[in-house]
Amino acid sequence: MTSLNAVVVTIRLVISAVVQRLLYDYVGPVGQYKIGQLRSLSQLVMSLSSLGTFSGIVKYVAEYKTDKEQLQKLFSTTFVFTIVGVLVSGISLFLFANTISNYLFASEDFSYLIKLTAVVVPFIAMQRVFNGVINGLSEYKKFAKIDLVSYLFSVVLTLVFLFQYELDGALIAIAITPIIQVSVLLFFFFKTLREYLHFKDLKLQSPMAKSLLAFTLMSFVTSILLPIVEIDIRSMLEEKMSGRDAGVWTNLTFISKNYMVFSGSIFTLYVIPKFAGIYTSINFRKELFNIYKTILPLFAVGMLLVFLFRNVIIELLYPGLTEMAPLFKWQLLGDFIRLASLVLLNQFLAKKLVRNFIFSELFSVVVFYLLAQVLVAPFGVEGVVLAHLIRYILYFILVAFLVFRYFNKQKKASEEQTSEAIR
């Protein structure tokens, strides 16, 4: 799975590099900052429209893939959640388009874009839900194919619109990309999807509401608060420094997100389902070591290459943005520690440890936001990237502590039960 994922991500990275250069040439760093704002909004809407059920779908599909009755309960509940999420998200975007446009772009000129996103909301929700099913079934080959094909189509759409209408065209293409993603997904996966999800049997009932609500709460922190914080930091950089500085940070985080894509699918396709079936500290440590020895060296080598060739990357993708070069070391170190942390964090999702997950994610987001606000004055954009590194050092310590505290509690509970049984 790792090798297959590496091929897909490598192809995406090459294509993404070409697209980033063309975007830079056509719209400049200020335009890329606006694109970053729209992408953060799309990420926010993705979670809201499905009420954050993605991780819950992955977990329960992995657990109940052979239990049709439980699966039907899961999908009926998801159906109800999605209807509510789509209605609330779509109506809110449409009614408050001017306000949202002002918040994102400091102008009402892009309110049409917010209304277009409102129309696309049902497709955003469907794509998120169906992806959850694919991940839960661990259909990594189909996922890789769907991911690559939909990405290629979205790239073609973005470039055609960019050449025709420049910044507005690129923004419109990003807004309507979910329609393409859902179409490709259904083309490749509809037959398998129909085996597990019987559309005619879906009911307006939510027998698993309590179980999925736990994942909604967890998703609120990662998928809703984080995009809001990113939007606010870009706006802060644009206001306190310049649109160019906001674009520099946006471009740096875009490079980061491209190589971090590699880890995301491994987590949902392999790590969460694997951790869900592990109940002892010994087995968890063995699996954790296995994951670390596979993933961390690959990332270490890749990140080292990115650092060594950072000036070449800047010249190829963003010629003239030389102020990005000193930022790479902090971003890469932060991302490496983040990767190690996220592997551990998936234990919270696998075992539905809601309080631990919410506390650690809130800690991470709040620390990042506060540090960015404090460090931007003395260090500029570099202060935001330093905040990223410090955040993940503290985050790793916290998550490791919480995970192993959970296993210690489980061990003590087991020993007490054994002791009671002997008595």
Short mmCIF file of C-alpha atoms in Angstrom, two decimals, residues 74-231:
data_model
loop_
_atom_site.label_atom_id
_atom_site.label_comp_id
_atom_site.label_asym_id
_atom_site.label_seq_id
_atom_site.Cartn_x
_atom_site.Cartn_y
_atom_site.Cartn_z
CA LEU A 74 -24.80 3.27 9.94
CA PHE A 75 -25.76 4.49 6.46
CA SER A 76 -29.27 5.56 7.50
CA THR A 77 -27.77 7.61 10.33
CA THR A 78 -25.18 9.08 7.96
CA PHE A 79 -27.98 9.92 5.49
CA VAL A 80 -29.84 11.91 8.17
CA PHE A 81 -26.66 13.66 9.32
CA THR A 82 -25.74 14.56 5.74
CA ILE A 83 -29.17 16.04 4.93
CA VAL A 84 -28.93 18.27 8.01
CA GLY A 85 -25.33 19.24 7.23
CA VAL A 86 -26.02 20.02 3.57
CA LEU A 87 -29.07 22.16 4.34
CA VAL A 88 -27.37 24.15 7.11
CA SER A 89 -24.13 24.64 5.14
CA GLY A 90 -25.75 25.47 1.80
CA ILE A 91 -28.33 27.91 3.17
CA SER A 92 -25.77 29.64 5.41
CA LEU A 93 -23.30 30.10 2.55
CA PHE A 94 -26.00 31.47 0.26
CA LEU A 95 -27.57 33.88 2.78
CA PHE A 96 -24.29 35.20 4.18
CA ALA A 97 -22.29 35.21 0.93
CA ASN A 98 -21.36 38.92 1.20
CA THR A 99 -20.23 38.62 4.82
CA ILE A 100 -18.17 35.48 4.12
CA SER A 101 -16.60 37.10 1.04
CA ASN A 102 -15.58 40.10 3.16
CA TYR A 103 -14.11 37.82 5.83
CA LEU A 104 -12.10 35.75 3.35
CA PHE A 105 -11.05 38.34 0.77
CA ALA A 106 -11.73 41.74 2.44
CA SER A 107 -14.15 42.43 -0.42
CA GLU A 108 -17.69 41.55 -1.51
CA ASP A 109 -16.48 41.01 -5.09
CA PHE A 110 -16.25 37.25 -4.53
CA SER A 111 -19.74 36.73 -3.07
CA TYR A 112 -20.71 34.98 -6.33
CA LEU A 113 -18.05 32.38 -5.52
CA ILE A 114 -19.53 31.72 -2.08
CA LYS A 115 -22.99 31.24 -3.64
CA LEU A 116 -21.50 28.84 -6.20
CA THR A 117 -19.92 26.85 -3.34
CA ALA A 118 -23.37 26.75 -1.68
CA VAL A 119 -24.82 25.09 -4.79
CA VAL A 120 -21.99 22.51 -4.86
CA VAL A 121 -22.38 21.59 -1.14
CA PRO A 122 -24.35 18.31 -1.81
CA PHE A 123 -21.49 17.03 -3.98
CA ILE A 124 -18.93 17.98 -1.32
CA ALA A 125 -20.90 15.96 1.25
CA MET A 126 -21.34 12.93 -1.05
CA GLN A 127 -17.64 12.85 -1.89
CA ARG A 128 -16.72 12.88 1.80
CA VAL A 129 -19.17 10.13 2.76
CA PHE A 130 -18.27 7.82 -0.15
CA ASN A 131 -14.55 8.30 0.54
CA GLY A 132 -15.23 7.19 4.11
CA VAL A 133 -16.74 3.95 2.81
CA ILE A 134 -13.75 3.29 0.51
CA ASN A 135 -11.33 3.88 3.37
CA GLY A 136 -13.32 1.70 5.76
CA LEU A 137 -13.22 -1.18 3.27
CA SER A 138 -9.44 -0.62 2.87
CA GLU A 139 -9.89 -0.57 -0.91
CA TYR A 140 -6.56 1.18 -1.31
CA LYS A 141 -6.04 0.22 -4.98
CA LYS A 142 -9.40 1.66 -6.00
CA PHE A 143 -8.81 4.67 -3.75
CA ALA A 144 -5.46 5.35 -5.44
CA LYS A 145 -7.05 5.08 -8.90
CA ILE A 146 -9.99 7.33 -7.97
CA ASP A 147 -7.71 9.86 -6.28
CA LEU A 148 -5.37 10.11 -9.25
CA VAL A 149 -8.02 10.25 -11.99
CA SER A 150 -10.16 12.83 -10.18
CA TYR A 151 -7.04 14.90 -9.50
CA LEU A 152 -6.08 14.84 -13.19
CA PHE A 153 -9.57 15.95 -14.25
CA SER A 154 -9.61 18.75 -11.66
CA VAL A 155 -6.18 19.94 -12.83
CA VAL A 156 -7.35 20.10 -16.45
CA LEU A 157 -10.44 22.05 -15.37
CA THR A 158 -8.35 24.46 -13.29
CA LEU A 159 -5.90 25.13 -16.12
CA VAL A 160 -8.62 25.66 -18.75
CA PHE A 161 -10.44 28.15 -16.50
CA LEU A 162 -7.16 29.80 -15.46
CA PHE A 163 -6.12 30.41 -19.09
CA GLN A 164 -9.58 31.76 -19.95
CA TYR A 165 -10.45 33.85 -16.88
CA GLU A 166 -7.23 34.04 -14.78
CA LEU A 167 -7.84 34.31 -10.99
CA ASP A 168 -11.64 34.18 -11.19
CA GLY A 169 -11.42 31.12 -13.42
CA ALA A 170 -9.07 29.30 -11.06
CA LEU A 171 -11.35 30.05 -8.10
CA ILE A 172 -14.46 28.85 -9.97
CA ALA A 173 -12.67 25.63 -10.99
CA ILE A 174 -11.71 24.92 -7.36
CA ALA A 175 -15.29 25.57 -6.24
CA ILE A 176 -16.82 23.07 -8.72
CA THR A 177 -14.09 20.39 -8.41
CA PRO A 178 -16.23 18.27 -5.99
CA ILE A 179 -18.68 17.58 -8.86
CA ILE A 180 -15.84 15.98 -10.85
CA GLN A 181 -14.60 14.06 -7.79
CA VAL A 182 -18.02 12.53 -7.11
CA SER A 183 -18.50 11.64 -10.79
CA VAL A 184 -15.14 9.83 -10.98
CA LEU A 185 -15.74 8.10 -7.64
CA LEU A 186 -19.12 6.75 -8.73
CA PHE A 187 -17.74 5.63 -12.10
CA PHE A 188 -15.06 3.44 -10.49
CA PHE A 189 -16.71 2.50 -7.21
CA PHE A 190 -20.49 2.41 -7.73
CA LYS A 191 -20.64 -1.37 -8.16
CA THR A 192 -18.76 -2.02 -4.88
CA LEU A 193 -20.65 0.77 -3.12
CA ARG A 194 -23.97 -0.80 -4.05
CA GLU A 195 -22.94 -4.10 -2.40
CA TYR A 196 -22.71 -2.39 0.97
CA LEU A 197 -24.93 0.67 0.68
CA HIS A 198 -28.50 -0.18 -0.37
CA PHE A 199 -29.90 3.21 -1.34
CA LYS A 200 -33.54 2.05 -1.53
CA ASP A 201 -33.38 0.82 2.09
CA LEU A 202 -32.11 4.11 3.53
CA LYS A 203 -34.48 5.54 6.14
CA LEU A 204 -34.85 8.90 7.83
CA GLN A 205 -33.76 7.33 11.09
CA SER A 206 -30.57 7.66 13.10
CA PRO A 207 -30.08 4.57 15.30
CA MET A 208 -26.32 5.25 15.52
CA ALA A 209 -26.63 8.99 16.19
CA LYS A 210 -24.88 8.83 19.55
CA SER A 211 -21.91 6.92 18.12
CA LEU A 212 -21.47 9.25 15.15
CA LEU A 213 -21.96 12.40 17.22
CA ALA A 214 -18.74 11.55 19.03
CA PHE A 215 -16.91 11.77 15.70
CA THR A 216 -18.77 14.98 14.86
CA LEU A 217 -17.36 16.54 18.02
CA MET A 218 -13.86 15.31 17.18
CA SER A 219 -14.13 16.55 13.61
CA PHE A 220 -15.25 19.98 14.81
CA VAL A 221 -11.77 20.69 16.15
CA THR A 222 -9.65 19.40 13.25
CA SER A 223 -11.85 20.09 10.23
CA ILE A 224 -13.60 23.26 11.34
CA LEU A 225 -11.42 25.15 13.82
CA LEU A 226 -8.18 24.55 11.90
CA PRO A 227 -9.40 26.02 8.55
CA ILE A 228 -10.80 29.01 10.47
CA VAL A 229 -7.42 29.52 12.17
CA GLU A 230 -5.60 29.24 8.80
CA ILE A 231 -7.98 31.77 7.23
#
